[in-house]
Coordinates of C-alpha atoms and ligand atoms in Angstrom, one line a residue:
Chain A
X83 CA -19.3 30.4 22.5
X84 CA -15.8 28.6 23.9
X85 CA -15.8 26.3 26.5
X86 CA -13.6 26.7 29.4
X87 CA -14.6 23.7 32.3
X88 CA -12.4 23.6 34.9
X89 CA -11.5 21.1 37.3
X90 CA -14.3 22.2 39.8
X91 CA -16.9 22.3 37.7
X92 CA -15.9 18.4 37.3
X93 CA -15.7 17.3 40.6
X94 CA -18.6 19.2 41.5
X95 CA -20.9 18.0 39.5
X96 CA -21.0 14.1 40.2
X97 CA -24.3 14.3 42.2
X98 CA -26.7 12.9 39.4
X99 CA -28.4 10.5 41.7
X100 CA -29.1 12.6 44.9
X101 CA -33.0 12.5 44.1
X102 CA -34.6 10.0 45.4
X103 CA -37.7 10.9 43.8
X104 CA -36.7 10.3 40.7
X105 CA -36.1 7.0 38.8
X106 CA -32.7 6.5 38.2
X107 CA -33.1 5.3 34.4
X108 CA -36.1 7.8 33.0
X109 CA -35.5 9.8 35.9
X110 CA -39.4 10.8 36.3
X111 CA -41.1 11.1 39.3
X112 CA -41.9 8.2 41.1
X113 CA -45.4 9.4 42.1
X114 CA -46.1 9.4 38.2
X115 CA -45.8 6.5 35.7
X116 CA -42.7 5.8 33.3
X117 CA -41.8 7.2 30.1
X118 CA -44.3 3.9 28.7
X119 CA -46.9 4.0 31.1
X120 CA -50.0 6.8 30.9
X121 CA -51.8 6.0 34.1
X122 CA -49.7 6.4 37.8
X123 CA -50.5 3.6 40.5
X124 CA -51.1 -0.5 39.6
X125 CA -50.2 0.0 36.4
X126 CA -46.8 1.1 36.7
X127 CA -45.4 -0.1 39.6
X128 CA -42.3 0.5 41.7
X129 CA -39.5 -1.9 42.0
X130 CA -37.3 -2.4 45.1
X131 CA -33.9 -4.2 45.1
X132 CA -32.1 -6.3 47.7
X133 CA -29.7 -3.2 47.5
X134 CA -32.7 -1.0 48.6
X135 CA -32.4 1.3 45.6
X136 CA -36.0 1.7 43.4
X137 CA -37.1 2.0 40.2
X138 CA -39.8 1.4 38.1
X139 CA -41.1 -1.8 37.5
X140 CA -40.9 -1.2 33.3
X141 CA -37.3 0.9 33.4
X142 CA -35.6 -1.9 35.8
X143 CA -37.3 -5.1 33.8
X144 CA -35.7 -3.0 30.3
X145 CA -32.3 -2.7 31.9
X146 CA -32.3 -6.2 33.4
X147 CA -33.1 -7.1 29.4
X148 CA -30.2 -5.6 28.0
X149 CA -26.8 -7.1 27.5
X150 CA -25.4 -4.2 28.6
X151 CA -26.8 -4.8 32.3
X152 CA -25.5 -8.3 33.1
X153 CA -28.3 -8.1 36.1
X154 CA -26.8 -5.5 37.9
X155 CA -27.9 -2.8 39.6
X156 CA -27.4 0.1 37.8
X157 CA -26.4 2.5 40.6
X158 CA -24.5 0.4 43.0
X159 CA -23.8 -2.6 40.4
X160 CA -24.5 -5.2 43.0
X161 CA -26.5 -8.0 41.5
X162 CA -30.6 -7.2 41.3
X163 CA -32.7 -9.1 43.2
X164 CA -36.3 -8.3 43.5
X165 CA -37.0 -7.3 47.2
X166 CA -39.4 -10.1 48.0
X167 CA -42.2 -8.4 51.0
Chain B
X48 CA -47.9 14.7 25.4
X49 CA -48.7 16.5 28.4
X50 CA -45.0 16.3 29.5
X51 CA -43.3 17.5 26.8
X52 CA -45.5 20.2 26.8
X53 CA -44.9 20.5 30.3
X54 CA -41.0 20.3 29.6
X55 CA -41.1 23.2 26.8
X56 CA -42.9 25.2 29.1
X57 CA -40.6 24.8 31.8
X58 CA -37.6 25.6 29.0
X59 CA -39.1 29.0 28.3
X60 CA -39.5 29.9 32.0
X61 CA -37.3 28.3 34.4
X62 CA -33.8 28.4 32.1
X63 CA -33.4 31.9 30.8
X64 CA -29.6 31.4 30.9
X65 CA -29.4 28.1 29.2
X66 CA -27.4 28.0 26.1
X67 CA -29.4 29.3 22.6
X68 CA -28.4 26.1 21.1
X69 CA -29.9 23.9 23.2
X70 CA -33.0 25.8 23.7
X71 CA -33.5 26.4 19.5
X72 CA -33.1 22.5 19.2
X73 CA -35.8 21.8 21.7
X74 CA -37.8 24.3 19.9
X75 CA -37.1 22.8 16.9
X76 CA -36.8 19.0 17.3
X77 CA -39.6 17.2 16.1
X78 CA -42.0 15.5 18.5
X79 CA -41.3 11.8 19.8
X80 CA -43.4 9.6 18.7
X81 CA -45.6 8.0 21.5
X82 CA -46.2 4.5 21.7
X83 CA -49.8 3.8 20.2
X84 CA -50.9 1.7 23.4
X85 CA -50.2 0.6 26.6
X86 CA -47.0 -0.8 27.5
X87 CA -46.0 -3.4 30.1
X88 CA -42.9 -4.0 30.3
X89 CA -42.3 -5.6 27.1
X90 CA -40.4 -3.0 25.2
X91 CA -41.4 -2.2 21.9
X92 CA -39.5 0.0 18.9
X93 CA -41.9 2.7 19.3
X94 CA -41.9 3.0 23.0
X95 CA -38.0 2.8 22.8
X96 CA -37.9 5.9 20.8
X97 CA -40.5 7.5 22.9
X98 CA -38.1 6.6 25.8
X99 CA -34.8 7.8 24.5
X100 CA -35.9 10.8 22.9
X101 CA -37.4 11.9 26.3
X102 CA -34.8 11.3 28.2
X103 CA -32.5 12.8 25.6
X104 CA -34.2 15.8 26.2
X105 CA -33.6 15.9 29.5
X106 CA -30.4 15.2 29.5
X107 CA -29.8 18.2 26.9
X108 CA -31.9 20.2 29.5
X109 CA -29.6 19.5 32.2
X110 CA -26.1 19.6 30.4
X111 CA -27.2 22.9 29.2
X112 CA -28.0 23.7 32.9
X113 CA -24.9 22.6 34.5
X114 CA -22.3 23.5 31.6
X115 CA -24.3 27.0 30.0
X116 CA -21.0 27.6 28.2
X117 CA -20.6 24.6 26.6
X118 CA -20.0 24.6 23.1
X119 CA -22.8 22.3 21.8
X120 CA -23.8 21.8 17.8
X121 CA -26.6 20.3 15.9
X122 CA -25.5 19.5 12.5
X123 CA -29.4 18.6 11.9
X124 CA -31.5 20.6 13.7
X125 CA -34.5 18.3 13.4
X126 CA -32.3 15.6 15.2
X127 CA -31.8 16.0 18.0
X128 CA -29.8 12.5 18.3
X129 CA -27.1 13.9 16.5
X130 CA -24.9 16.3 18.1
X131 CA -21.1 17.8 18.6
X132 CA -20.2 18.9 21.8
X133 CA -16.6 20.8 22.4
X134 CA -14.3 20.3 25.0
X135 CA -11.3 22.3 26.0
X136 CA -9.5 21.4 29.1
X137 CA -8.3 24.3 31.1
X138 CA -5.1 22.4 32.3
X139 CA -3.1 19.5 31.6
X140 CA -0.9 17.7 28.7
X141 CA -4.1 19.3 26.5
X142 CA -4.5 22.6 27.8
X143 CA -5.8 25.1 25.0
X144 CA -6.6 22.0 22.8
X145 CA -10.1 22.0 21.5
X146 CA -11.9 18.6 20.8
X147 CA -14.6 17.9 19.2
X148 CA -16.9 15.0 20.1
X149 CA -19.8 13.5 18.2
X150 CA -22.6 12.0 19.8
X151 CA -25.1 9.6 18.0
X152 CA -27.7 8.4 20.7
X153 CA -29.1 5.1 20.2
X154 CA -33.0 4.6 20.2
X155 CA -31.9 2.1 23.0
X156 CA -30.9 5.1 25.0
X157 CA -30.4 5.2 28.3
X158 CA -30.3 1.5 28.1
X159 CA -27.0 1.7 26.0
X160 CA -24.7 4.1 25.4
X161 CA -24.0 6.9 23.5
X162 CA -21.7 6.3 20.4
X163 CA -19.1 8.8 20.6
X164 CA -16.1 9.6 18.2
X165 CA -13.4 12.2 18.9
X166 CA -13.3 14.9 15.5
X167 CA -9.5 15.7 16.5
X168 CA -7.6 12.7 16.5
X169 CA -4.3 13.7 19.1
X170 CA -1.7 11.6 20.6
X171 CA -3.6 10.5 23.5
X172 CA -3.4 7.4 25.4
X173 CA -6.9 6.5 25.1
X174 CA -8.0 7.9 21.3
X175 CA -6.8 6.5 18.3
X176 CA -6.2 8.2 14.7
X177 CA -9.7 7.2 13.9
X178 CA -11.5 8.9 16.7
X179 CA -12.4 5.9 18.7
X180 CA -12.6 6.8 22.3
X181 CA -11.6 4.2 24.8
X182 CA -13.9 5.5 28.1
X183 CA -15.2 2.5 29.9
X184 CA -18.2 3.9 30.9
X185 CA -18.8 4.4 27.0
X186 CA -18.6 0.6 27.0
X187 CA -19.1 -2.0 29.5
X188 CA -19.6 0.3 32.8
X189 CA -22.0 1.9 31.2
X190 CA -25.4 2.1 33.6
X191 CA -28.8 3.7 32.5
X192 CA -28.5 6.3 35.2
X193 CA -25.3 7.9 33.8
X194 CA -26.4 10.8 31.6
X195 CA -24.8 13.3 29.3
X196 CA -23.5 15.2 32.1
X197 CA -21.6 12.1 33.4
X198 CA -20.2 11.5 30.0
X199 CA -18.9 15.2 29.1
X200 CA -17.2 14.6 32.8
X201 CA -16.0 11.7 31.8
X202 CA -14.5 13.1 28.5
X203 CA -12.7 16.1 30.2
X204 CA -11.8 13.7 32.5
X205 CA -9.8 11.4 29.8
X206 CA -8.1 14.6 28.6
X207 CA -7.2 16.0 32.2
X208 CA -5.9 12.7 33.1
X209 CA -4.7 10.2 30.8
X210 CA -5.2 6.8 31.7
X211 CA -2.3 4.4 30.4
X212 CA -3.7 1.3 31.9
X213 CA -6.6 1.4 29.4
X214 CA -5.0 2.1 26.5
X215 CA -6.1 2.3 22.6
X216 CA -2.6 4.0 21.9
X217 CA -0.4 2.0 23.0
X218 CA 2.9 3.8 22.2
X219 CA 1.0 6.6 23.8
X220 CA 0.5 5.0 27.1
X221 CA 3.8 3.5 26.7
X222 CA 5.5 7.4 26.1
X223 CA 3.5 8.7 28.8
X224 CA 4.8 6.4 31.7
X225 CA 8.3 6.4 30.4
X226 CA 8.7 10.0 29.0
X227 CA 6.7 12.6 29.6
X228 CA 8.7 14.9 29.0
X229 CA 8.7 13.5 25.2
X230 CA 4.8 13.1 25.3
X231 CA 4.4 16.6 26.3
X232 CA 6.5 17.7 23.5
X233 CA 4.4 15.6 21.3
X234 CA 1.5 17.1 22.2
X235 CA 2.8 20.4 22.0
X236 CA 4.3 19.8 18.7
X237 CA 0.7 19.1 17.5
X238 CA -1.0 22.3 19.6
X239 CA 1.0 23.9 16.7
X240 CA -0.1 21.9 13.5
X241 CA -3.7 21.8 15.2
X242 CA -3.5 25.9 15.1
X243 CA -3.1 25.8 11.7
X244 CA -5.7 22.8 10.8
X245 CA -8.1 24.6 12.9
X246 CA -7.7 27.8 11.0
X247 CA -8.2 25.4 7.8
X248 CA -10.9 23.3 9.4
X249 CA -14.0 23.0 7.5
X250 CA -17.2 23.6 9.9
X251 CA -18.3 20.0 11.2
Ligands
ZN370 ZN1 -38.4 5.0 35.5
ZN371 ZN1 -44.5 2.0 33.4
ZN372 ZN1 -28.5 -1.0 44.0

Protein backbone atom coordinates (compact mmCIF):
# COMPACT_ATOMS: atom_id res chain seq x y z
CA UNK A 1 0.00 0.00 0.00
CA UNK A 2 1.37 3.76 -1.04
CA UNK A 3 0.18 6.67 0.37
CA UNK A 4 -1.14 9.49 -1.65
CA UNK A 5 -2.93 12.35 1.01
CA UNK A 6 -3.77 15.27 -0.54
CA UNK A 7 -4.30 18.59 0.48
CA UNK A 8 -8.08 18.01 1.17
CA UNK A 9 -7.80 15.20 3.04
CA UNK A 10 -5.65 17.68 5.39
CA UNK A 11 -7.71 20.44 5.75
CA UNK A 12 -10.55 18.33 6.11
CA UNK A 13 -9.79 16.47 8.72
CA UNK A 14 -9.07 19.03 11.63
CA UNK A 15 -12.43 18.40 13.37
CA UNK A 16 -10.97 16.09 16.30
CA UNK A 17 -12.83 17.96 18.99
CA UNK A 18 -16.36 18.33 17.56
CA UNK A 19 -17.80 15.69 20.23
CA UNK A 20 -18.74 17.01 23.03
CA UNK A 21 -19.46 13.83 24.51
CA UNK A 22 -16.27 12.79 24.70
CA UNK A 23 -13.32 13.79 26.90
CA UNK A 24 -10.97 15.67 25.17
CA UNK A 25 -7.76 13.69 26.69
CA UNK A 26 -9.06 9.79 26.96
CA UNK A 27 -11.73 10.82 24.74
CA UNK A 28 -14.41 8.33 26.43
CA UNK A 29 -17.80 9.05 27.04
CA UNK A 30 -18.60 11.40 29.53
CA UNK A 31 -21.55 9.39 30.87
CA UNK A 32 -18.85 6.57 31.68
CA UNK A 33 -15.79 6.84 33.95
CA UNK A 34 -12.11 7.45 32.69
CA UNK A 35 -9.54 5.24 31.39
CA UNK A 36 -8.67 4.84 35.63
CA UNK A 37 -11.89 4.75 37.01
CA UNK A 38 -14.29 1.39 36.90
CA UNK A 39 -17.49 2.81 38.45
CA UNK A 40 -19.39 6.05 36.37
CA UNK A 41 -20.99 8.79 38.68
CA UNK A 42 -19.13 10.27 42.27
CA UNK A 43 -16.43 8.47 41.63
CA UNK A 44 -15.22 9.93 38.53
CA UNK A 45 -16.36 13.19 38.24
CA UNK A 46 -16.55 15.80 35.57
CA UNK A 47 -14.56 18.93 35.58
CA UNK A 48 -15.61 22.34 34.15
CA UNK A 49 -13.26 25.23 33.30
CA UNK A 50 -13.63 29.01 33.43
CA UNK A 51 -13.28 28.46 29.58
CA UNK A 52 -16.47 26.24 29.81
CA UNK A 53 -14.77 23.24 28.17
CA UNK A 54 -15.09 19.71 30.39
CA UNK A 55 -13.18 16.94 31.24
CA UNK A 56 -12.80 14.52 33.60
CA UNK A 57 -11.83 15.20 36.95
CA UNK A 58 -8.69 12.38 36.83
CA UNK A 59 -7.65 13.26 32.85
CA UNK A 60 -7.65 17.28 33.58
CA UNK A 61 -5.89 16.94 37.34
CA UNK A 62 -3.10 14.43 35.04
CA UNK A 63 -2.63 17.10 32.48
CA UNK A 64 -2.58 20.00 34.93
CA UNK A 65 0.48 17.61 36.49
CA UNK A 66 2.48 17.47 33.64
CA UNK A 67 5.20 19.94 32.62
CA UNK A 68 4.00 19.75 29.40
CA UNK A 69 0.64 21.63 30.45
CA UNK A 70 1.92 24.82 32.10
CA UNK A 71 -2.00 24.99 33.53
CA UNK A 72 -3.46 25.44 30.37
CA UNK A 73 -6.33 24.41 28.91
CA UNK A 74 -5.66 21.91 26.54
CA UNK A 75 -8.22 22.85 23.81
CA UNK A 76 -8.30 26.56 23.96
CA UNK A 77 -4.95 27.03 25.99
CA UNK A 78 -6.36 29.68 28.18
CA UNK A 79 -5.26 29.20 31.75
CA UNK A 80 -7.56 26.38 33.77
CA UNK A 81 -9.50 27.44 36.41
CA UNK A 82 -11.84 25.23 38.10
CA UNK A 83 -15.48 26.55 37.39
CA UNK A 84 -16.36 27.28 41.00
CA UNK A 85 -20.72 26.65 41.27
CA UNK B 1 -11.64 -5.28 30.19
CA UNK B 2 -15.05 -4.80 29.05
CA UNK B 3 -13.93 -2.01 26.72
CA UNK B 4 -11.32 -3.43 24.90
CA UNK B 5 -13.41 -6.09 24.32
CA UNK B 6 -16.00 -3.85 23.34
CA UNK B 7 -13.29 -2.03 21.07
CA UNK B 8 -12.15 -5.38 19.24
CA UNK B 9 -15.61 -6.07 18.63
CA UNK B 10 -16.34 -2.91 17.18
CA UNK B 11 -12.90 -3.43 14.93
CA UNK B 12 -14.31 -6.60 13.37
CA UNK B 13 -17.74 -5.07 12.61
CA UNK B 14 -17.90 -1.49 12.18
CA UNK B 15 -14.29 -0.98 10.00
CA UNK B 16 -14.30 -3.58 7.23
CA UNK B 17 -12.26 -1.10 5.20
CA UNK B 18 -9.68 -0.15 7.62
CA UNK B 19 -6.20 -0.95 6.74
CA UNK B 20 -4.97 -4.94 7.39
CA UNK B 21 -2.11 -3.43 9.32
CA UNK B 22 -3.77 -1.77 11.75
CA UNK B 23 -6.42 -4.33 12.24
CA UNK B 24 -3.65 -7.46 12.53
CA UNK B 25 -1.84 -5.30 15.26
CA UNK B 26 -4.94 -4.84 17.28
CA UNK B 27 -5.43 -8.43 16.95
CA UNK B 28 -2.19 -9.05 17.84
CA UNK B 29 -1.08 -6.48 20.56
CA UNK B 30 -0.97 -7.76 23.83
CA UNK B 31 -3.52 -6.70 26.39
CA UNK B 32 -2.80 -3.44 28.63
CA UNK B 33 -2.37 -4.02 31.74
CA UNK B 34 -5.08 -2.66 34.14
CA UNK B 35 -4.34 -0.91 37.11
CA UNK B 36 -4.82 -3.44 40.15
CA UNK B 37 -7.13 -0.90 42.06
CA UNK B 38 -8.92 2.15 42.17
CA UNK B 39 -7.50 5.23 40.98
CA UNK B 40 -8.14 8.85 42.08
CA UNK B 41 -6.44 11.02 40.46
CA UNK B 42 -3.05 10.25 41.61
CA UNK B 43 -1.49 8.68 38.59
CA UNK B 44 0.26 5.65 39.01
CA UNK B 45 2.86 3.64 36.39
CA UNK B 46 0.43 1.02 35.86
CA UNK B 47 -2.57 3.16 35.31
CA UNK B 48 -0.41 5.31 32.92
CA UNK B 49 0.16 2.38 30.67
CA UNK B 50 -3.40 1.36 31.02
CA UNK B 51 -4.12 4.93 29.85
CA UNK B 52 -1.74 5.28 26.98
CA UNK B 53 -2.16 2.02 25.56
CA UNK B 54 -5.92 2.64 25.36
CA UNK B 55 -5.88 5.63 23.93
CA UNK B 56 -3.16 4.44 21.57
CA UNK B 57 -5.53 2.16 20.28
CA UNK B 58 -7.87 4.50 19.59
CA UNK B 59 -5.95 6.70 18.01
CA UNK B 60 -4.65 3.77 15.61
CA UNK B 61 -8.49 3.04 15.14
CA UNK B 62 -9.14 6.36 13.92
CA UNK B 63 -5.93 7.10 11.82
CA UNK B 64 -6.76 3.91 10.12
CA UNK B 65 -10.38 5.30 9.68
CA UNK B 66 -9.53 8.62 8.32
CA UNK B 67 -6.26 7.80 6.19
CA UNK B 68 -7.25 3.71 5.07
CA UNK B 69 -4.35 4.06 2.66
CA UNK B 70 -1.84 5.05 4.81
CA UNK B 71 1.18 3.18 4.78
CA UNK B 72 1.57 2.14 8.51
CA UNK B 73 4.37 -0.58 9.84
CA UNK B 74 4.87 -2.47 13.02
CA UNK B 75 8.42 -3.51 13.27
CA UNK B 76 7.17 -5.54 16.56
CA UNK B 77 4.01 -6.70 16.22
CA UNK B 78 3.45 -7.25 19.88
CA UNK B 79 4.11 -3.45 20.38
CA UNK B 80 2.05 -1.63 19.45
CA UNK B 81 4.04 1.62 20.76
CA UNK B 82 6.36 1.19 18.10
CA UNK B 83 5.38 2.09 14.72
CA UNK B 84 6.49 3.67 11.07
CA UNK B 85 4.11 5.52 9.31
CA UNK B 86 4.83 6.76 5.45
CA UNK B 87 4.15 9.91 4.10
CA UNK B 88 4.19 11.09 0.57
CA UNK B 89 3.09 14.48 -0.26
CA UNK B 90 1.10 14.80 -3.37
CA UNK B 91 2.52 18.35 -4.16
CA UNK B 92 5.08 20.69 -3.19
CA UNK B 93 9.16 21.13 -3.02
CA UNK B 94 8.59 17.10 -1.95
CA UNK B 95 6.26 15.86 -4.28
CA UNK B 96 6.91 12.01 -5.05
CA UNK B 97 9.24 11.88 -1.95
CA UNK B 98 8.50 9.13 0.46
CA UNK B 99 9.26 9.67 4.24
CA UNK B 100 9.39 7.54 6.76
CA UNK B 101 8.46 8.47 10.33
CA UNK B 102 9.03 6.54 13.47
CA UNK B 103 6.74 6.85 16.31
CA UNK B 104 7.76 5.66 19.91
CA UNK B 105 4.63 6.57 22.24
CA UNK B 106 5.51 7.39 25.67
CA UNK B 107 3.61 5.47 28.61
CA UNK B 108 2.87 9.16 29.45
CA UNK B 109 0.79 9.23 26.38
CA UNK B 110 -1.53 11.56 25.60
CA UNK B 111 -0.09 13.51 28.39
CA UNK B 112 3.24 13.99 26.30
CA UNK B 113 3.99 13.52 23.02
CA UNK B 114 4.93 11.16 20.72
CA UNK B 115 8.72 10.90 19.97
CA UNK B 116 9.06 11.02 16.33
CA UNK B 117 12.23 10.72 14.00
CA UNK B 118 12.22 11.21 10.20
CA UNK B 119 13.98 7.74 8.46
CA UNK B 120 14.86 9.95 5.29
CA UNK B 121 16.89 12.75 6.30
CA UNK B 122 16.26 15.58 3.12
CA UNK B 123 17.14 19.05 2.88
CA UNK B 124 14.25 20.42 4.65
CA UNK B 125 13.98 23.46 6.74
CA UNK B 126 12.67 21.88 9.67
CA UNK B 127 14.66 18.15 9.70
CA UNK B 128 18.05 17.68 10.28
CA UNK B 129 20.59 14.90 8.96
CA UNK B 130 19.73 13.03 12.08
CA UNK B 131 16.01 12.77 11.65
CA UNK B 132 15.05 15.17 14.34
CA UNK B 133 11.80 16.79 13.43
CA UNK B 134 11.28 20.33 14.53
CA UNK B 135 7.04 20.43 14.70
CA UNK B 136 6.02 22.47 17.61
CA UNK B 137 3.22 20.64 18.42
CA UNK B 138 5.71 17.60 18.78
CA UNK B 139 7.21 19.85 21.52
CA UNK B 140 5.89 22.57 23.61
CA UNK B 141 2.28 23.05 21.82
CA UNK B 142 1.69 19.78 22.34
CA UNK B 143 -2.03 19.31 24.19
CA UNK B 144 -3.54 15.83 25.28
CA UNK B 145 -6.37 16.24 22.90
CA UNK B 146 -4.17 16.23 19.68
CA UNK B 147 -3.98 12.64 18.44
CA UNK B 148 -2.27 10.73 15.83
CA UNK B 149 -4.38 12.06 13.26
CA UNK B 150 -3.32 15.70 14.21
CA UNK B 151 0.21 14.73 14.08
CA UNK B 152 0.32 12.75 10.58
CA UNK B 153 -1.49 16.30 9.50
CA UNK B 154 0.91 18.04 11.05
CA UNK B 155 3.81 16.03 9.29
CA UNK B 156 2.38 16.38 5.68
CA UNK B 157 1.85 19.70 6.66
CA UNK B 158 5.80 20.41 7.38
CA UNK B 159 6.49 18.77 3.98
CA UNK B 160 3.74 20.74 2.03
CA UNK B 161 4.79 23.82 3.57
CA UNK B 162 8.10 24.48 4.89
CA UNK B 163 8.28 26.68 7.66
CA UNK B 164 11.67 28.80 7.75
CA UNK B 165 10.83 30.77 10.80
CA UNK B 166 11.22 27.52 12.84
CA UNK B 167 14.12 26.25 11.57
CA UNK B 168 16.52 23.07 12.61
CA UNK B 169 18.26 23.63 9.05
CA UNK B 170 19.24 26.67 9.04
CA UNK B 171 20.94 27.03 5.59
CA UNK B 172 17.75 25.35 4.58
CA UNK B 173 15.47 28.05 5.78
CA UNK B 174 18.03 30.48 4.78
CA UNK B 175 18.05 28.80 0.77
CA UNK B 176 14.38 28.65 0.85
CA UNK B 177 13.59 32.42 1.45
CA UNK B 178 16.44 33.56 -0.67
CA UNK B 179 16.58 30.94 -3.49
CA UNK B 180 14.09 28.72 -4.20
CA UNK B 181 14.85 28.20 -7.17
CA UNK B 182 18.26 26.59 -5.79
CA UNK B 183 16.33 24.78 -2.94
CA UNK B 184 14.09 23.15 -5.40
CA UNK B 185 17.00 22.03 -7.36
CA UNK B 186 18.39 20.65 -4.11
CA UNK B 187 15.67 18.82 -3.50
CA UNK B 188 15.34 17.55 -6.84
CA UNK B 189 18.90 16.64 -6.94
CA UNK B 190 18.20 14.26 -4.02
CA UNK B 191 14.62 12.87 -5.49
CA UNK B 192 17.36 11.27 -7.76
CA UNK B 193 19.93 9.86 -5.25
CA UNK B 194 16.80 8.97 -2.95
CA UNK B 195 15.56 6.69 -6.15
CA UNK B 196 18.43 4.89 -5.94
CA UNK B 197 18.86 4.61 -1.93
CA UNK B 198 15.34 3.48 -1.96
CA UNK B 199 15.93 0.78 -4.41
CA UNK B 200 19.05 -0.13 -2.02
CA UNK B 201 17.06 0.56 1.17
CA UNK B 202 17.08 -2.22 3.61
CA UNK B 203 13.32 -2.81 5.05
CA UNK B 204 12.99 -0.61 8.26
ZN1 LIG C 1 -11.27 11.62 30.31
ZN1 LIG D 1 -11.74 8.68 36.67
ZN1 LIG E 1 -10.74 25.72 27.52
Amino acid sequence: MRCRITRARLVAAWTWNANDDLCGICRLPFDGTCNACKTPGDDCPLALGECRHAFHLHCILKWLSSETSRNHCPLCRQEWQFQQR
Amino acid sequence: MLRLAEWKDAQTTDDADKSDEVRSTSQLASTPPQPSSQVAGVPTPASLRWLSQQRLQQDLTELGVTAPELELQFPDLSDISRFIVTLSPAEGWYKGLCFRFAFTVLETYPFEPPLVRCLDAVWHPNLDEHGAVCLSILREDWRPVYTLVSLVQGLLHLLLEPNPNDALNAAAAEMLVQDPAAFQARVHQQVRERQYHFENAAPP
